[in-house]
Amino acid sequence: MTSPELTGGAGFTYEDAVTAQYLAAMAKGTTAAGLDAKVVQRVAQQQADFGEPLDDVIVDAVSLTHGAVMRLSLQVKRSLTISEAQTNSDFREVIQNSWQTLQKPDFREHVDRVGAVTGSIAEESSRAFATVCEWARASDTTSTFMQRFVDGGNASATHRTVAEAVRMVAQGTGAPLSDDQLYRLFSHLVLIRFDLLHAGSIHEAEAIAGL
């Protein structure tokens, strides 16, 4: 498995470094970020031609306890801004491709995960995004989840901004998600921060990736 950027002479990229972390986990028989403690079984890159909207990195993992399988589908962005601005093409791509992935007939509800890996993102927005995802996964119903955002709920202005940004951009048609759709999307979203400066040896990553 070799990145097109490598075959084109671009060298070892940020996307390859992210992929190498999951390859390292697969080689060691361990878990990695976003996998709910499941062990990495398969890693692939650039899967758009195989029907994967989130095509940068695809990771399949399995629970050693009961054999349950999950898929983590990721878009990789060196930096990311959470906003519904028309010019914010990276965030729109991540959220729209995440929503499209949820529509696949083989998507496993409450099991599979979709989202992004990024190296640079505003701390407040990142924390708020992660919290809203946690709220969704901890909520049994749409009503329970949305109660966080009503007057008197515990959502801050930043939580509300994050939720509305996702609601407004997900379908890419100008039509916002319904409450039920928003709850479903956040239930499966992840945002993983991966800083190359603190990710261990780049030479080890290159070795694991076979570069």
Coordinates of N, CA and C in Angstrom, one line a residue:
M1 N 0.8 -1.2 0.0 CA 0.0 0.0 0.0 C 0.9 1.2 0.0
T2 N 0.8 2.0 -1.1 CA 1.6 3.2 -1.2 C 0.8 4.4 -1.6
S3 N 1.0 5.5 -1.0 CA 0.2 6.7 -1.3 C 0.6 7.2 -2.7
P4 N -0.4 7.7 -3.4 CA -0.1 8.3 -4.7 C 0.9 9.5 -4.6
E5 N 0.9 10.2 -3.5 CA 1.8 11.3 -3.3 C 3.2 10.8 -3.3
L6 N 3.4 9.6 -2.7 CA 4.8 9.0 -2.7 C 5.2 8.6 -4.1
T7 N 4.3 8.0 -4.8 CA 4.7 7.5 -6.1 C 4.9 8.7 -7.1
G8 N 4.3 9.8 -6.7 CA 4.5 11.0 -7.5 C 5.7 11.8 -7.0
G9 N 6.4 11.4 -6.0 CA 7.7 12.0 -5.6 C 7.5 13.1 -4.6
A10 N 6.3 13.1 -3.9 CA 6.1 14.2 -2.9 C 6.7 13.9 -1.6
G11 N 7.2 12.6 -1.4 CA 7.8 12.2 -0.2 C 6.8 11.8 0.9
F12 N 7.3 11.7 2.1 CA 6.5 11.2 3.2 C 5.5 12.3 3.7
T13 N 4.2 12.2 3.6 CA 3.3 13.2 3.8 C 2.6 13.1 5.2
Y14 N 1.9 14.1 5.6 CA 1.1 14.1 6.9 C 0.1 12.9 6.8
E15 N -0.5 12.7 5.7 CA -1.5 11.6 5.6 C -0.8 10.3 5.8
D16 N 0.4 10.1 5.3 CA 1.2 8.9 5.4 C 1.6 8.7 6.9
A17 N 1.9 9.8 7.6 CA 2.3 9.7 9.0 C 1.1 9.2 9.8
V18 N -0.1 9.7 9.5 CA -1.3 9.3 10.2 C -1.5 7.8 9.9
T19 N -1.5 7.4 8.7 CA -1.7 6.0 8.3 C -0.7 5.1 9.0
A20 N 0.6 5.6 9.1 CA 1.6 4.8 9.7 C 1.3 4.4 11.2
Q21 N 0.6 5.4 11.9 CA 0.3 5.1 13.3 C -0.7 3.9 13.4
Y22 N -1.6 3.8 12.4 CA -2.5 2.7 12.4 C -1.9 1.4 12.0
L23 N -0.9 1.5 11.0 CA -0.2 0.4 10.6 C 0.7 -0.2 11.7
A24 N 1.3 0.8 12.5 CA 2.1 0.3 13.6 C 1.2 -0.4 14.6
A25 N 0.0 0.1 14.9 CA -0.9 -0.6 15.8 C -1.3 -2.0 15.3
M26 N -1.5 -2.1 13.9 CA -1.8 -3.4 13.3 C -0.6 -4.4 13.5
A27 N 0.6 -3.9 13.3 CA 1.8 -4.7 13.4 C 2.0 -5.2 14.8
K28 N 1.6 -4.4 15.8 CA 1.8 -4.7 17.2 C 0.6 -5.5 17.8
G29 N -0.5 -5.5 17.0 CA -1.7 -6.2 17.5 C -2.4 -5.4 18.6
T30 N -2.4 -4.0 18.5 CA -3.0 -3.2 19.5 C -4.1 -2.3 18.9
T31 N -4.7 -1.5 19.7 CA -5.7 -0.5 19.3 C -5.0 0.8 19.0
A32 N -5.8 1.8 18.5 CA -5.3 3.1 18.2 C -6.5 4.1 18.3
A33 N -6.2 5.4 18.1 CA -7.2 6.4 18.3 C -8.5 6.2 17.5
G34 N -9.6 6.4 18.2 CA -10.9 6.3 17.5 C -11.5 5.0 17.4
L35 N -10.9 3.9 17.9 CA -11.3 2.5 17.7 C -12.0 1.9 18.9
D36 N -12.3 2.7 19.9 CA -13.0 2.1 21.1 C -12.3 0.8 21.6
A37 N -11.0 0.8 21.7 CA -10.2 -0.3 22.3 C -10.2 -1.5 21.4
K38 N -10.7 -1.5 20.2 CA -10.7 -2.6 19.3 C -9.3 -2.6 18.6
V39 N -8.9 -3.8 18.2 CA -7.6 -4.0 17.6 C -7.6 -3.9 16.1
V40 N -6.6 -3.2 15.6 CA -6.5 -2.9 14.1 C -6.3 -4.2 13.4
Q41 N -7.1 -4.4 12.3 CA -7.0 -5.6 11.5 C -6.6 -5.3 10.1
R42 N -7.0 -4.1 9.6 CA -6.7 -3.7 8.2 C -6.6 -2.2 8.1
V43 N -5.7 -1.7 7.3 CA -5.6 -0.3 7.0 C -5.5 0.0 5.5
A44 N -6.2 1.0 5.0 CA -6.1 1.3 3.6 C -6.2 2.8 3.4
Q45 N -5.6 3.2 2.3 CA -5.6 4.6 1.9 C -6.3 4.8 0.5
Q46 N -6.8 6.0 0.3 CA -7.3 6.4 -1.0 C -8.3 5.4 -1.6
Q47 N -9.5 5.3 -0.9 CA -10.5 4.3 -1.3 C -11.7 4.9 -2.0
A48 N -11.6 6.1 -2.5 CA -12.7 6.7 -3.2 C -13.2 5.8 -4.4
D49 N -12.3 5.1 -5.1 CA -12.7 4.3 -6.2 C -13.5 3.0 -5.8
F50 N -13.5 2.8 -4.5 CA -14.1 1.6 -3.9 C -15.4 2.0 -3.1
G51 N -15.9 3.2 -3.4 CA -17.2 3.6 -2.8 C -17.1 4.2 -1.4
E52 N -15.9 4.7 -1.0 CA -15.7 5.3 0.3 C -15.6 6.8 0.2
P53 N -16.7 7.5 0.7 CA -16.7 9.0 0.6 C -15.5 9.6 1.5
L54 N -15.3 9.0 2.6 CA -14.1 9.4 3.5 C -13.0 8.5 3.1
D55 N -12.2 8.9 2.2 CA -11.3 7.9 1.5 C -9.8 8.0 1.9
D56 N -9.5 9.0 2.8 CA -8.0 9.1 3.1 C -7.5 7.9 3.8
V57 N -8.1 7.6 4.9 CA -7.7 6.4 5.7 C -8.9 5.6 6.2
I58 N -8.9 4.3 5.9 CA -9.9 3.4 6.3 C -9.3 2.4 7.2
V59 N -9.8 2.2 8.4 CA -9.3 1.3 9.4 C -10.4 0.3 9.8
D60 N -10.2 -1.0 9.7 CA -11.1 -2.0 10.2 C -10.4 -2.6 11.5
A61 N -11.3 -2.7 12.5 CA -10.8 -3.2 13.8 C -11.8 -4.2 14.4
V62 N -11.3 -5.0 15.3 CA -12.1 -6.1 15.9 C -11.9 -6.1 17.4
S63 N -13.0 -6.5 18.1 CA -12.9 -6.7 19.6 C -12.4 -8.1 19.8
L64 N -11.3 -8.2 20.6 CA -10.8 -9.5 21.0 C -11.7 -10.2 22.0
T65 N -12.6 -9.4 22.6 CA -13.5 -10.0 23.6 C -14.7 -10.8 23.0
H66 N -15.4 -10.1 22.1 CA -16.6 -10.7 21.5 C -16.6 -10.7 20.0
G67 N -15.5 -10.3 19.3 CA -15.3 -10.5 17.9 C -16.1 -9.4 17.1
A68 N -16.6 -8.4 17.7 CA -17.4 -7.3 17.0 C -16.4 -6.6 16.1
V69 N -16.8 -6.3 14.9 CA -16.0 -5.6 13.9 C -16.5 -4.1 13.7
M70 N -15.6 -3.2 13.6 CA -16.0 -1.8 13.3 C -15.1 -1.2 12.2
R71 N -15.6 -0.2 11.6 CA -14.7 0.6 10.6 C -14.6 2.0 11.0
L72 N -13.4 2.5 10.9 CA -13.2 4.0 11.2 C -12.8 4.6 9.8
S73 N -13.6 5.5 9.4 CA -13.3 6.2 8.1 C -13.0 7.6 8.3
L74 N -11.8 8.0 7.8 CA -11.2 9.3 8.1 C -10.8 10.2 6.9
Q75 N -11.1 11.4 7.0 CA -10.5 12.4 6.1 C -9.3 13.0 6.9
V76 N -8.2 13.3 6.3 CA -7.0 13.8 6.9 C -6.7 15.2 6.5
K77 N -6.7 16.1 7.4 CA -6.4 17.5 7.2 C -5.3 18.0 8.1
R78 N -4.3 18.6 7.5 CA -3.2 19.1 8.4 C -3.7 20.1 9.3
S79 N -4.7 21.0 8.9 CA -5.3 21.9 9.8 C -6.8 22.0 9.5
L80 N -7.6 22.3 10.5 CA -9.1 22.3 10.3 C -9.7 23.4 11.2
T81 N -10.7 24.1 10.6 CA -11.4 25.1 11.3 C -12.9 24.7 11.3
I82 N -13.5 24.7 12.4 CA -14.9 24.4 12.5 C -15.8 25.6 12.3
S83 N -16.4 25.7 11.2 CA -17.3 26.8 10.9 C -18.2 26.4 9.7
E84 N -19.3 27.1 9.5 CA -20.2 26.9 8.4 C -19.9 27.8 7.2
A85 N -18.8 28.6 7.3 CA -18.5 29.5 6.2 C -18.4 28.8 4.9
Q86 N -18.9 29.5 3.8 CA -18.9 29.0 2.5 C -17.5 28.7 2.0
T87 N -16.5 29.5 2.5 CA -15.1 29.3 2.1 C -14.4 28.2 2.8
N88 N -15.0 27.6 3.8 CA -14.4 26.6 4.6 C -14.6 25.2 4.0
S89 N -13.9 25.0 2.9 CA -14.1 23.8 2.1 C -13.6 22.5 2.8
D90 N -12.6 22.6 3.6 CA -12.1 21.4 4.3 C -13.1 20.9 5.3
F91 N -13.7 21.8 6.1 CA -14.7 21.3 7.1 C -15.9 20.8 6.4
R92 N -16.3 21.5 5.3 CA -17.5 21.0 4.6 C -17.2 19.6 4.0
E93 N -16.0 19.4 3.5 CA -15.7 18.1 2.9 C -15.8 17.0 4.0
V94 N -15.2 17.3 5.1 CA -15.2 16.3 6.2 C -16.6 15.9 6.6
I95 N -17.5 16.9 6.9 CA -18.8 16.7 7.4 C -19.7 16.1 6.3
Q96 N -19.6 16.6 5.1 CA -20.5 16.1 4.0 C -20.1 14.6 3.7
N97 N -18.8 14.3 3.6 CA -18.4 12.9 3.4 C -18.7 12.0 4.5
S98 N -18.7 12.5 5.7 CA -19.1 11.7 6.9 C -20.6 11.4 6.8
W99 N -21.4 12.4 6.4 CA -22.8 12.1 6.3 C -23.1 11.1 5.2
Q100 N -22.4 11.3 4.0 CA -22.6 10.3 2.9 C -22.2 8.9 3.4
T101 N -21.2 8.8 4.2 CA -20.7 7.5 4.6 C -21.8 6.8 5.5
L102 N -22.5 7.6 6.3 CA -23.6 7.0 7.1 C -24.8 6.5 6.2
Q103 N -24.8 6.9 5.0 CA -25.9 6.5 4.1 C -25.6 5.1 3.4
K104 N -24.4 4.7 3.5 CA -24.0 3.4 2.9 C -24.8 2.2 3.5
P105 N -25.3 1.3 2.7 CA -26.1 0.2 3.2 C -25.3 -0.7 4.2
D106 N -24.0 -0.7 4.1 CA -23.3 -1.6 5.0 C -22.7 -0.9 6.2
F107 N -23.2 0.4 6.4 CA -22.7 1.1 7.6 C -23.3 0.5 8.9
R108 N -22.5 0.3 9.9 CA -23.0 -0.3 11.1 C -23.4 0.8 12.2
E109 N -24.7 0.9 12.4 CA -25.2 1.9 13.4 C -24.6 1.6 14.8
H110 N -24.2 2.7 15.4 CA -23.7 2.7 16.8 C -22.4 1.9 16.9
V111 N -21.8 1.6 15.8 CA -20.5 0.8 15.8 C -19.4 1.5 15.0
D112 N -19.7 1.8 13.7 CA -18.7 2.4 12.9 C -18.5 3.9 13.3
R113 N -17.4 4.5 12.9 CA -17.1 5.9 13.2 C -16.6 6.6 11.9
V114 N -16.9 7.8 11.9 CA -16.5 8.7 10.7 C -16.0 10.0 11.2
G115 N -15.2 10.7 10.4 CA -14.7 12.0 10.9 C -13.4 12.4 10.3
A116 N -12.5 13.0 11.1 CA -11.3 13.6 10.6 C -10.1 13.4 11.6
V117 N -9.0 13.4 11.0 CA -7.7 13.6 11.8 C -7.1 14.9 11.4
T118 N -6.7 15.7 12.3 CA -6.0 17.0 12.0 C -4.9 17.2 13.0
G119 N -4.0 18.0 12.5 CA -2.8 18.4 13.3 C -3.0 19.7 14.0
S120 N -3.8 20.6 13.4 CA -4.0 21.9 14.0 C -5.4 22.3 14.0
I121 N -5.9 22.7 15.2 CA -7.3 23.1 15.3 C -7.4 23.9 16.6
A122 N -8.3 24.9 16.6 CA -8.5 25.7 17.8 C -8.9 24.9 18.9
E123 N -8.3 25.0 20.1 CA -8.5 24.2 21.3 C -10.0 24.2 21.7
E124 N -10.5 25.4 21.8 CA -11.9 25.5 22.3 C -12.9 24.8 21.4
S125 N -12.7 25.0 20.1 CA -13.6 24.3 19.1 C -13.5 22.8 19.2
S126 N -12.2 22.4 19.3 CA -11.9 20.9 19.3 C -12.6 20.3 20.5
R127 N -12.4 20.9 21.7 CA -13.0 20.3 22.9 C -14.5 20.3 22.8
A128 N -15.1 21.4 22.3 CA -16.6 21.5 22.1 C -17.1 20.4 21.2
F129 N -16.4 20.2 20.1 CA -16.8 19.2 19.1 C -16.8 17.8 19.8
A130 N -15.7 17.5 20.5 CA -15.6 16.2 21.1 C -16.7 16.0 22.2
T131 N -17.0 17.1 22.9 CA -18.0 17.0 23.9 C -19.4 16.7 23.3
V132 N -19.7 17.4 22.2 CA -21.0 17.2 21.6 C -21.1 15.8 21.0
C133 N -20.0 15.2 20.5 CA -20.0 13.8 20.1 C -20.3 12.9 21.3
E134 N -19.7 13.2 22.4 CA -19.9 12.4 23.6 C -21.3 12.5 24.1
W135 N -21.9 13.7 24.1 CA -23.3 13.8 24.5 C -24.2 13.0 23.6
A136 N -23.9 13.0 22.3 CA -24.8 12.2 21.4 C -24.7 10.7 21.7
R137 N -23.4 10.2 21.9 CA -23.3 8.8 22.2 C -23.8 8.4 23.5
A138 N -23.9 9.4 24.4 CA -24.4 9.1 25.8 C -26.0 9.2 25.8
S139 N -26.6 9.7 24.8 CA -28.0 10.0 24.8 C -28.8 8.8 24.1
D140 N -29.9 8.4 24.8 CA -30.7 7.3 24.2 C -31.6 7.7 23.1
T141 N -31.9 9.0 23.1 CA -32.9 9.5 22.1 C -32.4 10.9 21.6
T142 N -33.0 11.3 20.5 CA -32.8 12.6 19.9 C -33.2 13.7 20.9
S143 N -34.3 13.5 21.6 CA -34.9 14.4 22.5 C -33.9 14.7 23.7
T144 N -33.3 13.6 24.2 CA -32.3 13.7 25.3 C -31.1 14.5 24.8
F145 N -30.6 14.2 23.6 CA -29.5 15.0 23.0 C -29.8 16.4 22.9
M146 N -30.9 16.7 22.2 CA -31.2 18.1 21.9 C -31.6 18.9 23.1
Q147 N -31.9 18.3 24.2 CA -32.2 19.0 25.5 C -31.0 19.8 26.0
R148 N -29.9 19.3 25.6 CA -28.6 20.1 26.0 C -28.6 21.5 25.4
F149 N -29.3 21.7 24.3 CA -29.1 22.9 23.5 C -30.3 23.9 23.7
V150 N -31.3 23.5 24.5 CA -32.4 24.5 24.7 C -32.0 25.4 25.8
D151 N -32.8 26.5 26.0 CA -32.5 27.4 27.1 C -32.5 26.7 28.4
G152 N -31.5 26.9 29.2 CA -31.3 26.2 30.5 C -30.5 24.9 30.3
G153 N -30.2 24.5 29.1 CA -29.4 23.3 28.9 C -27.9 23.6 29.2
N154 N -27.1 22.6 29.2 CA -25.7 22.9 29.6 C -24.8 23.1 28.4
A155 N -25.3 23.3 27.2 CA -24.4 23.6 26.0 C -24.0 25.1 26.1
S156 N -22.7 25.3 25.9 CA -22.2 26.7 25.8 C -22.4 27.3 24.4
A157 N -22.1 28.5 24.3 CA -22.2 29.2 23.0 C -21.3 28.4 22.0
T158 N -20.1 27.9 22.4 CA -19.3 27.2 21.5 C -19.8 25.9 21.1
H159 N -20.4 25.2 22.0 CA -21.1 23.9 21.7 C -22.2 24.1 20.7
R160 N -23.0 25.2 20.9 CA -24.1 25.5 19.9 C -23.6 25.9 18.6
T161 N -22.5 26.6 18.5 CA -21.9 27.0 17.2 C -21.4 25.8 16.5
V162 N -20.7 24.9 17.2 CA -20.2 23.6 16.6 C -21.4 22.8 16.0
A163 N -22.4 22.6 16.8 CA -23.6 21.8 16.4 C -24.3 22.4 15.2
E164 N -24.4 23.7 15.2 CA -25.1 24.4 14.1 C -24.3 24.4 12.8
A165 N -22.9 24.4 13.0 CA -22.1 24.3 11.8 C -22.2 23.0 11.1
V166 N -22.2 21.9 11.9 CA -22.4 20.6 11.4 C -23.8 20.4 10.8
R167 N -24.8 20.9 11.4 CA -26.2 20.9 10.9 C -26.3 21.5 9.5
M168 N -25.7 22.7 9.4 CA -25.9 23.5 8.2 C -25.1 23.0 7.0
V169 N -24.0 22.3 7.2 CA -23.1 22.0 6.0 C -23.2 20.5 5.6
A170 N -23.8 19.7 6.4 CA -23.7 18.2 6.2 C -24.3 17.8 4.9
Q171 N -25.4 18.3 4.4 CA -26.0 17.8 3.2 C -25.5 18.4 2.0
G172 N -24.9 19.6 2.1 CA -24.3 20.3 1.0 C -25.3 20.8 0.0
T173 N -26.6 20.8 0.4 CA -27.6 21.3 -0.5 C -28.3 22.5 -0.1
G174 N -27.9 23.1 1.1 CA -28.5 24.2 1.6 C -29.6 23.9 2.6
A175 N -30.0 22.6 2.7 CA -31.0 22.1 3.6 C -30.3 21.6 4.9
P176 N -30.6 22.2 6.0 CA -30.0 21.7 7.3 C -30.5 20.4 7.7
L177 N -29.7 19.7 8.5 CA -30.1 18.4 9.0 C -31.3 18.6 10.0
S178 N -32.2 17.6 10.1 CA -33.2 17.6 11.1 C -32.5 17.3 12.5
D179 N -33.2 17.4 13.5 CA -32.7 17.1 14.9 C -32.3 15.6 14.9
D180 N -33.2 14.7 14.3 CA -32.9 13.3 14.3 C -31.6 13.0 13.5
Q181 N -31.4 13.7 12.4 CA -30.3 13.5 11.5 C -29.0 14.0 12.2
L182 N -29.1 15.1 12.9 CA -28.0 15.7 13.6 C -27.5 14.8 14.7
Y183 N -28.5 14.3 15.5 CA -28.2 13.3 16.5 C -27.5 12.1 16.0
R184 N -28.0 11.6 14.9 CA -27.4 10.4 14.3 C -26.0 10.6 13.8
L185 N -25.7 11.8 13.2 CA -24.4 12.1 12.7 C -23.4 12.2 13.9
F186 N -23.8 13.0 14.9 CA -22.8 13.2 16.0 C -22.6 11.9 16.8
S187 N -23.5 11.0 16.7 CA -23.4 9.7 17.4 C -22.2 8.9 16.8
H188 N -21.8 9.2 15.6 CA -20.8 8.5 14.9 C -19.6 9.3 14.6
L189 N -19.5 10.5 14.9 CA -18.4 11.4 14.5 C -17.3 11.3 15.5
V190 N -16.1 11.4 15.0 CA -14.8 11.6 15.8 C -14.0 12.7 15.2
L191 N -13.2 13.3 16.0 CA -12.2 14.3 15.6 C -10.9 14.0 16.4
I192 N -9.9 13.5 15.6 CA -8.7 13.0 16.2 C -7.6 14.0 15.9
R193 N -6.9 14.4 17.0 CA -5.8 15.4 16.8 C -4.5 14.6 16.8
F194 N -3.7 14.8 15.8 CA -2.4 14.1 15.6 C -1.3 15.1 15.3
D195 N -0.5 15.3 16.2 CA 0.6 16.3 16.1 C 1.9 15.6 15.8
L196 N 2.5 15.8 14.7 CA 3.7 15.1 14.3 C 4.8 15.3 15.3
L197 N 4.8 16.5 15.9 CA 5.9 16.9 16.8 C 5.9 16.0 18.0
H198 N 4.8 15.4 18.4 CA 4.7 14.7 19.6 C 4.2 13.3 19.3
A199 N 4.4 12.8 18.1 CA 3.9 11.5 17.7 C 4.9 10.3 17.7
G200 N 6.1 10.6 18.3 CA 7.1 9.6 18.3 C 8.0 9.7 17.1
S201 N 8.8 8.7 16.8 CA 9.8 8.8 15.8 C 9.2 8.8 14.4
I202 N 9.5 9.7 13.6 CA 9.0 9.7 12.2 C 9.7 8.6 11.4
H203 N 10.9 8.2 11.8 CA 11.7 7.2 11.2 C 11.0 5.8 11.4
E204 N 10.5 5.6 12.6 CA 9.7 4.4 13.0 C 8.5 4.4 12.1
A205 N 7.8 5.5 12.0 CA 6.6 5.5 11.2 C 6.9 5.1 9.7
E206 N 8.0 5.7 9.2 CA 8.3 5.4 7.8 C 8.7 3.9 7.7
A207 N 9.3 3.3 8.7 CA 9.6 1.9 8.6 C 8.4 1.0 8.6
I208 N 7.5 1.4 9.5 CA 6.2 0.6 9.6 C 5.4 0.7 8.3
A209 N 5.4 1.9 7.7 CA 4.7 2.1 6.4 C 5.4 1.4 5.2
G210 N 6.6 1.0 5.4 CA 7.4 0.4 4.3 C 7.9 1.4 3.4
L211 N 8.2 2.6 3.9 CA 8.7 3.7 3.0 C 10.2 3.8 3.0

